[in-house]
């Protein structure tokens, strides 16, 4: 591509609040839509020559952008397409472009009777974001269906595939948002899905509702039920009501070696109800890594559910969801909310609450307060 043609596709001073589901964020200095993976090296090289940082953007459903915007080049990944590599009587391998809307792929798979992701229906975002956070819902998880991830390596300037093992998936984590967060641009993901009959009914919300309504455990019924649960307004705001990024305050994964000290401190501070809830989590939500404890336990216990800053507040039906109530919302107030909630929980319990969205464009000084109490 000629330099003139390349630069003609770059937009300037683009408002990023239009590209995030939270509805906050200033302008991007430069912005380009990536439709083909072969265009990525061209724009990466262009940004490098201009001395500009890069921001990789999908649907913006898991990103909080500073009110000052992003002083660099935004690559909005819109690579589409499905490629079926292999199919037999038991499974199918399909590669999906990183820009495909996640729920479109779920619908595509359910229509074809491919099992493994139906419980993850209506999760916002693109396919490219799935592996980053090891996204999961109602008993299904990315690590169980992702066989490999195709990436552009920003250091070697080459495309290659990373295996499931190389992604190092764990609870809401992978190399893409931890140890190698700035190394890769994801262009496609290869999935291994099952054929036949493989429902996952480990979560009572799914199991009980199917039994209650006498629905056969078919994919279409499971998908419809998950969509109903996600749009009921109980766990997340109904569509087109509040700006939000889904779950903002993640559950904490507490290593077993730290659990005793935390429980001891809670007992010393007479937080017996919290201790009981944590003990229940040990029975229900333990893994080899530790115990998963929901953030809502602490937010409610420490009286933070009615907290608000400007046009930013906690969602009334689910206190782990942070929402913007109008177009006057500012990213600054989101940071203040996170600082107050995470800081209070840490000071009173010693527990660090992870924040799910990526924080982008903020100065180091702006992030110092929450970096003391939050895990990113």
Short mmCIF file of C-alpha atoms in Angstrom, two decimals:
data_model
loop_
_atom_site.label_atom_id
_atom_site.label_comp_id
_atom_site.label_asym_id
_atom_site.label_seq_id
_atom_site.Cartn_x
_atom_site.Cartn_y
_atom_site.Cartn_z
CA UNK A 1 0.00 0.00 0.00
CA UNK A 2 1.37 3.41 -0.96
CA UNK A 3 2.02 5.87 1.86
CA UNK A 4 -0.58 8.25 0.46
CA UNK A 5 -3.22 5.48 0.39
CA UNK A 6 -2.28 4.35 3.89
CA UNK A 7 -2.55 7.85 5.36
CA UNK A 8 -5.83 8.53 3.57
CA UNK A 9 -7.50 5.88 5.77
CA UNK A 10 -6.32 7.44 9.02
CA UNK A 11 -8.86 9.66 10.76
CA UNK A 12 -7.81 12.48 13.08
CA UNK A 13 -9.21 13.71 16.40
CA UNK A 14 -11.82 10.98 16.71
CA UNK A 15 -14.08 11.02 19.79
CA UNK A 16 -13.51 7.73 21.60
CA UNK A 17 -16.53 7.93 23.88
CA UNK A 18 -18.56 6.77 20.87
CA UNK A 19 -16.50 3.57 20.73
CA UNK A 20 -16.81 2.44 24.36
CA UNK A 21 -19.86 1.00 26.07
CA UNK A 22 -19.13 3.09 29.18
CA UNK A 23 -19.49 6.22 27.05
CA UNK A 24 -16.46 8.09 28.38
CA UNK A 25 -13.15 9.13 26.88
CA UNK A 26 -11.58 12.01 25.00
CA UNK A 27 -10.29 12.08 21.44
CA UNK A 28 -7.78 9.87 19.68
CA UNK A 29 -5.09 11.77 17.82
CA UNK A 30 -5.23 9.19 15.03
CA UNK A 31 -7.68 6.37 14.34
CA UNK A 32 -7.84 3.65 11.68
CA UNK A 33 -10.08 0.63 11.07
CA UNK A 34 -8.23 -2.63 10.38
CA UNK A 35 -10.14 -4.92 8.02
CA UNK A 36 -7.27 -7.25 7.02
CA UNK A 37 -4.45 -8.60 9.15
CA UNK A 38 -1.87 -7.79 6.47
CA UNK A 39 -2.56 -4.07 7.06
CA UNK A 40 -1.43 -4.28 10.69
CA UNK A 41 2.36 -4.15 10.03
CA UNK A 42 1.87 -1.13 7.76
CA UNK A 43 0.12 0.93 10.40
CA UNK A 44 2.37 -0.31 13.21
CA UNK A 45 5.38 0.86 11.20
CA UNK A 46 3.69 4.18 10.41
CA UNK A 47 3.02 4.80 14.11
CA UNK A 48 6.60 3.85 14.99
CA UNK A 49 8.03 6.33 12.50
CA UNK A 50 5.78 9.05 13.93
CA UNK A 51 6.83 8.15 17.49
CA UNK A 52 3.23 7.33 18.43
CA UNK A 53 1.96 4.74 20.93
CA UNK A 54 -0.66 2.21 19.84
CA UNK A 55 -4.07 1.38 21.29
CA UNK A 56 -5.86 -1.78 20.16
CA UNK A 57 -9.64 -1.42 20.22
CA UNK A 58 -12.45 -3.90 19.63
CA UNK A 59 -15.96 -3.00 20.78
CA UNK A 60 -14.71 -0.96 23.71
CA UNK A 61 -16.85 -3.04 26.08
CA UNK A 62 -13.98 -3.60 28.48
CA UNK A 63 -12.10 -0.33 28.32
CA UNK A 64 -12.13 2.95 30.24
CA UNK A 65 -10.45 5.76 28.28
CA UNK A 66 -9.17 8.92 29.91
CA UNK A 67 -11.02 12.21 29.50
CA UNK A 68 -7.85 13.44 27.80
CA UNK A 69 -8.19 10.74 25.16
CA UNK A 70 -5.31 8.85 23.57
CA UNK A 71 -2.33 10.69 22.13
CA UNK A 72 -1.40 8.07 19.57
CA UNK A 73 -2.81 5.76 16.90
CA UNK A 74 -5.89 3.67 17.66
CA UNK A 75 -6.17 0.43 15.65
CA UNK A 76 -9.83 -0.61 15.65
CA UNK A 77 -9.78 -4.29 14.80
CA UNK A 78 -12.61 -5.19 12.40
CA UNK A 79 -11.19 -8.39 10.88
CA UNK A 80 -14.14 -10.64 10.06
CA UNK A 81 -14.71 -14.12 8.69
CA UNK A 82 -15.06 -17.80 9.66
CA UNK A 83 -12.74 -20.52 8.39
CA UNK A 84 -13.49 -24.17 9.12
CA UNK A 85 -10.25 -26.11 9.36
CA UNK A 86 -11.34 -29.55 10.45
CA UNK A 87 -14.51 -31.46 11.30
CA UNK A 88 -15.27 -35.04 12.27
CA UNK A 89 -18.10 -36.84 14.04
CA UNK A 90 -17.10 -35.48 17.45
CA UNK A 91 -15.72 -31.99 17.04
CA UNK A 92 -15.12 -29.03 14.77
CA UNK A 93 -12.22 -26.60 14.59
CA UNK A 94 -13.14 -23.15 13.33
CA UNK A 95 -11.03 -19.99 13.08
CA UNK A 96 -12.83 -16.70 13.64
CA UNK A 97 -11.63 -13.17 12.85
CA UNK A 98 -10.82 -11.03 15.89
CA UNK A 99 -13.30 -8.35 14.83
CA UNK A 100 -16.33 -10.64 14.73
CA UNK A 101 -18.89 -9.74 17.40
CA UNK A 102 -18.70 -12.47 20.03
CA UNK A 103 -22.43 -13.14 20.28
CA UNK A 104 -22.69 -13.40 16.50
CA UNK A 105 -20.25 -16.29 16.69
CA UNK A 106 -22.20 -17.90 19.54
CA UNK A 107 -25.39 -17.71 17.48
CA UNK A 108 -23.52 -19.06 14.43
CA UNK A 109 -22.26 -22.05 16.48
CA UNK A 110 -25.59 -22.87 18.14
CA UNK A 111 -27.36 -22.93 14.77
CA UNK A 112 -24.87 -25.57 13.66
CA UNK A 113 -25.07 -27.65 16.83
CA UNK A 114 -21.52 -26.89 17.97
CA UNK A 115 -21.30 -27.06 21.78
CA UNK A 116 -19.02 -25.25 24.19
CA UNK A 117 -19.95 -21.54 24.16
CA UNK A 118 -23.76 -21.39 24.40
CA UNK A 119 -23.58 -20.43 28.11
CA UNK A 120 -21.49 -17.42 27.08
CA UNK A 121 -24.29 -15.94 24.97
CA UNK A 122 -24.61 -12.16 24.82
CA UNK A 123 -21.28 -11.41 26.47
CA UNK A 124 -20.34 -8.04 24.94
CA UNK A 125 -17.23 -7.58 22.87
CA UNK A 126 -15.41 -9.17 19.97
CA UNK A 127 -13.84 -12.58 19.45
CA UNK A 128 -10.40 -11.02 19.82
CA UNK A 129 -11.14 -10.04 23.42
CA UNK A 130 -12.20 -13.51 24.54
CA UNK A 131 -8.73 -14.96 25.05
CA UNK A 132 -7.36 -11.81 26.66
CA UNK A 133 -9.42 -12.21 29.83
CA UNK A 134 -10.15 -15.91 29.60
CA UNK A 135 -13.80 -14.84 29.50
CA UNK A 136 -16.32 -17.15 31.13
CA UNK A 137 -19.97 -17.35 32.06
CA UNK A 138 -22.35 -19.87 33.67
CA UNK A 139 -19.78 -22.66 33.85
CA UNK A 140 -18.11 -22.25 30.46
CA UNK A 141 -14.74 -20.58 29.90
CA UNK A 142 -12.54 -19.52 27.02
CA UNK A 143 -9.66 -21.77 28.06
CA UNK A 144 -11.82 -24.84 27.42
CA UNK A 145 -12.62 -23.97 23.80
CA UNK A 146 -9.67 -21.91 22.51
CA UNK A 147 -7.16 -24.15 20.75
CA UNK A 148 -4.90 -21.36 19.48
CA UNK A 149 -4.69 -17.60 19.00
CA UNK A 150 -3.25 -15.94 15.91
CA UNK A 151 -1.24 -12.83 16.74
CA UNK A 152 1.03 -10.18 15.32
CA UNK A 153 4.11 -9.93 17.52
CA UNK A 154 5.01 -6.26 18.00
CA UNK A 155 8.59 -7.19 18.92
CA UNK A 156 9.51 -9.69 16.19
CA UNK A 157 7.18 -8.03 13.61
CA UNK A 158 5.84 -11.45 12.62
CA UNK A 159 2.52 -13.27 12.59
CA UNK A 160 2.32 -16.60 14.41
CA UNK A 161 -0.03 -18.83 16.40
CA UNK A 162 0.04 -19.28 20.16
CA UNK A 163 -1.26 -22.58 21.52
CA UNK A 164 -3.71 -22.87 24.39
CA UNK A 165 -0.82 -23.74 26.71
CA UNK A 166 1.21 -20.73 25.58
CA UNK A 167 -1.68 -18.41 26.44
CA UNK A 168 -1.34 -19.50 30.10
CA UNK A 169 -5.01 -19.16 30.93
CA UNK A 170 -6.15 -18.83 34.54
CA UNK A 171 -9.07 -17.13 36.28
CA UNK A 172 -9.82 -14.05 34.09
CA UNK A 173 -6.17 -13.90 33.11
CA UNK A 174 -3.84 -14.81 30.26
CA UNK A 175 -0.49 -13.60 28.98
CA UNK A 176 -2.42 -10.99 26.98
CA UNK A 177 -3.43 -9.00 30.06
CA UNK A 178 -0.51 -9.86 32.37
CA UNK A 179 3.08 -10.76 31.51
CA UNK A 180 2.90 -9.99 27.78
CA UNK A 181 0.13 -7.41 27.70
CA UNK A 182 1.84 -5.14 25.17
CA UNK A 183 3.45 -7.80 22.99
CA UNK A 184 0.68 -8.88 20.63
CA UNK A 185 -2.21 -7.83 18.43
CA UNK A 186 -4.76 -10.64 18.17
CA UNK A 187 -6.05 -11.16 14.63
CA UNK A 188 -8.03 -14.42 14.94
CA UNK A 189 -8.87 -17.22 17.37
CA UNK A 190 -9.20 -20.91 16.59
CA UNK A 191 -11.88 -22.76 18.55
CA UNK A 192 -12.43 -26.44 19.24
CA UNK A 193 -16.16 -27.04 19.69
CA UNK A 194 -18.00 -30.31 20.28
CA UNK A 195 -20.69 -32.04 18.28
CA UNK A 196 -23.41 -34.19 19.77
CA UNK A 197 -24.89 -33.35 23.17
CA UNK A 198 -22.71 -31.58 25.74
CA UNK A 199 -24.67 -29.18 27.98
CA UNK A 200 -22.89 -27.56 30.92
CA UNK A 201 -25.40 -27.30 33.77
CA UNK A 202 -23.10 -26.68 36.71
CA UNK A 203 -24.65 -23.30 37.52
CA UNK A 204 -27.96 -23.41 39.35
CA UNK A 205 -29.32 -20.39 37.44
CA UNK A 206 -29.23 -22.50 34.29
CA UNK A 207 -30.05 -25.89 35.76
CA UNK A 208 -32.98 -24.75 37.91
CA UNK A 209 -34.64 -22.63 35.25
CA UNK A 210 -34.50 -25.41 32.68
CA UNK A 211 -36.06 -27.83 35.13
CA UNK A 212 -38.59 -25.27 36.32
CA UNK A 213 -39.86 -24.54 32.82
CA UNK A 214 -39.64 -28.17 31.67
CA UNK A 215 -37.31 -27.16 28.84
CA UNK A 216 -35.23 -29.88 27.22
CA UNK A 217 -31.53 -29.14 27.63
CA UNK A 218 -30.97 -28.17 24.03
CA UNK A 219 -28.59 -25.43 22.98
CA UNK A 220 -31.30 -23.12 21.72
CA UNK A 221 -33.14 -23.25 25.05
CA UNK A 222 -29.92 -22.72 26.99
CA UNK A 223 -28.97 -19.77 24.79
CA UNK A 224 -32.42 -18.20 25.15
CA UNK A 225 -32.28 -18.65 28.93
CA UNK A 226 -28.81 -17.07 29.21
CA UNK A 227 -29.94 -14.11 27.09
CA UNK A 228 -33.02 -13.73 29.29
CA UNK A 229 -30.88 -13.75 32.43
CA UNK A 230 -28.44 -11.22 30.99
CA UNK A 231 -31.17 -8.82 29.83
CA UNK A 232 -33.47 -9.10 32.85
CA UNK A 233 -31.88 -6.08 34.51
CA UNK A 234 -30.95 -8.07 37.61
CA UNK A 235 -27.25 -8.64 36.99
CA UNK A 236 -26.60 -6.03 34.31
CA UNK A 237 -28.45 -2.92 33.13
CA UNK A 238 -30.99 -3.53 30.42
CA UNK A 239 -29.77 -2.58 26.93
CA UNK A 240 -29.82 1.14 26.12
CA UNK A 241 -30.26 2.28 29.72
CA UNK A 242 -26.93 2.96 31.46
CA UNK A 243 -23.44 3.09 30.09
CA UNK A 244 -21.43 0.21 31.55
CA UNK A 245 -18.61 -2.23 30.89
CA UNK A 246 -20.27 -5.25 32.46
CA UNK A 247 -18.66 -6.43 35.67
CA UNK A 248 -16.27 -3.74 36.88
CA UNK A 249 -15.18 -5.20 40.22
CA UNK A 250 -14.04 -8.79 39.77
CA UNK A 251 -14.11 -11.58 42.27
CA UNK A 252 -10.83 -11.94 44.16
CA UNK A 253 -8.77 -15.10 43.86
CA UNK A 254 -7.25 -15.55 47.33
CA UNK A 255 -4.31 -18.00 47.61
CA UNK A 256 -4.77 -20.56 50.39
CA UNK A 257 -1.64 -19.32 52.19
CA UNK A 258 -3.23 -15.87 52.63
CA UNK A 259 -6.70 -17.06 53.58
CA UNK A 260 -6.03 -17.75 57.25
CA UNK A 261 -4.70 -14.24 57.91
CA UNK A 262 -7.66 -12.63 56.17
CA UNK A 263 -10.19 -14.70 58.13
CA UNK A 264 -8.36 -13.98 61.40
CA UNK A 265 -8.48 -10.21 60.73
CA UNK A 266 -12.19 -10.33 59.85
CA UNK A 267 -12.98 -12.22 63.06
CA UNK A 268 -10.93 -9.71 65.06
CA UNK A 269 -13.02 -6.93 63.52
CA UNK A 270 -16.26 -8.81 64.26
CA UNK A 271 -17.15 -9.38 60.60
CA UNK A 272 -18.56 -12.83 61.27
CA UNK A 273 -21.09 -12.69 58.41
CA UNK A 274 -18.22 -12.14 55.98
CA UNK A 275 -16.31 -15.05 57.44
CA UNK A 276 -19.32 -17.32 56.97
CA UNK A 277 -19.61 -16.26 53.34
CA UNK A 278 -15.92 -16.89 52.74
CA UNK A 279 -16.15 -20.34 54.29
CA UNK A 280 -19.04 -21.10 51.93
CA UNK A 281 -16.84 -20.00 49.03
CA UNK A 282 -14.17 -22.45 50.12
CA UNK A 283 -16.71 -25.23 49.67
CA UNK A 284 -18.19 -23.94 46.40
CA UNK A 285 -15.55 -21.92 44.58
CA UNK A 286 -12.16 -23.42 45.35
CA UNK A 287 -9.52 -24.24 42.75
CA UNK A 288 -5.90 -25.28 42.75
CA UNK A 289 -4.97 -21.59 42.76
CA UNK A 290 -7.09 -20.58 45.74
CA UNK A 291 -10.60 -19.46 46.69
CA UNK A 292 -12.73 -17.17 44.54
CA UNK A 293 -14.58 -14.58 46.64
CA UNK A 294 -17.12 -12.19 45.02
CA UNK A 295 -16.43 -8.47 45.42
CA UNK A 296 -20.10 -7.81 46.24
CA UNK A 297 -19.62 -9.37 49.70
CA UNK A 298 -17.24 -6.57 50.70
CA UNK A 299 -18.96 -3.72 48.88
CA UNK A 300 -22.20 -4.47 50.73
CA UNK A 301 -20.57 -5.20 54.08
CA UNK A 302 -18.72 -1.89 54.13
CA UNK A 303 -21.75 0.21 53.12
CA UNK A 304 -20.56 1.29 49.69
CA UNK A 305 -23.57 0.36 47.55
CA UNK A 306 -24.98 3.92 47.40
CA UNK A 307 -21.67 5.55 46.52
CA UNK A 308 -21.60 7.90 43.51
CA UNK A 309 -19.30 10.51 41.94
CA UNK A 310 -20.90 12.88 39.47
CA UNK A 311 -22.73 10.83 36.83
CA UNK A 312 -21.03 7.61 37.91
CA UNK A 313 -22.56 5.17 40.39
CA UNK A 314 -22.95 1.50 41.25
CA UNK A 315 -25.79 -0.30 39.53
CA UNK A 316 -28.64 -0.69 41.99
CA UNK A 317 -29.26 -4.37 41.23
CA UNK A 318 -25.63 -5.48 41.11
CA UNK A 319 -23.01 -3.54 43.05
CA UNK A 320 -20.06 -4.99 41.08
CA UNK A 321 -21.28 -3.14 37.97
CA UNK A 322 -20.33 0.50 37.63
CA UNK A 323 -22.60 2.64 35.40
CA UNK A 324 -22.71 6.08 33.82
CA UNK A 325 -26.14 7.67 33.99
CA UNK A 326 -25.81 10.33 31.29
CA UNK A 327 -23.50 11.75 28.64
CA UNK A 328 -21.87 14.09 31.15
CA UNK A 329 -20.04 11.19 32.80
CA UNK A 330 -16.27 11.53 33.15
CA UNK A 331 -13.56 8.92 33.33
CA UNK A 332 -12.09 10.92 36.22
CA UNK A 333 -15.09 10.01 38.39
CA UNK A 334 -14.80 6.33 37.45
CA UNK A 335 -11.25 6.38 38.78
CA UNK A 336 -12.44 8.10 41.96
CA UNK A 337 -15.12 5.41 42.45
CA UNK A 338 -12.59 2.63 42.00
CA UNK A 339 -10.18 4.33 44.41
CA UNK A 340 -12.84 4.72 47.10
CA UNK A 341 -14.28 1.20 46.85
CA UNK A 342 -11.04 -0.72 46.43
CA UNK A 343 -9.29 1.42 49.00
CA UNK A 344 -11.99 0.92 51.61
CA UNK A 345 -12.12 -2.85 51.08
CA UNK A 346 -8.33 -3.17 51.25
CA UNK A 347 -8.00 -1.04 54.38
CA UNK A 348 -10.74 -2.93 56.22
CA UNK A 349 -10.11 -6.51 55.05
CA UNK A 350 -6.70 -6.68 53.37
CA UNK A 351 -8.30 -7.99 50.18
CA UNK A 352 -7.35 -6.54 46.82
CA UNK A 353 -10.29 -6.33 44.41
CA UNK A 354 -9.32 -6.72 40.74
CA UNK A 355 -10.73 -4.22 38.25
CA UNK A 356 -11.90 -5.85 35.05
CA UNK A 357 -11.77 -3.05 32.42
CA UNK A 358 -8.51 -1.86 30.87
CA UNK A 359 -7.61 1.71 31.91
CA UNK A 360 -6.19 3.61 28.93
CA UNK A 361 -4.71 7.06 28.40
CA UNK A 362 -4.38 7.94 32.08
CA UNK A 363 -1.19 9.41 33.49
CA UNK A 364 0.84 7.50 36.05
CA UNK A 365 -0.11 10.12 38.63
CA UNK A 366 -3.83 9.58 37.98
CA UNK A 367 -3.48 5.84 38.55
CA UNK A 368 -1.30 5.95 41.66
CA UNK A 369 -4.24 5.98 44.14
CA UNK A 370 -5.96 2.89 42.73
CA UNK A 371 -2.71 1.05 42.00
CA UNK A 372 -2.24 0.81 45.75
CA UNK A 373 -5.50 -1.07 46.31
CA UNK A 374 -6.53 -2.63 42.99
CA UNK A 375 -5.19 -5.48 40.94
CA UNK A 376 -4.88 -4.98 37.18
#
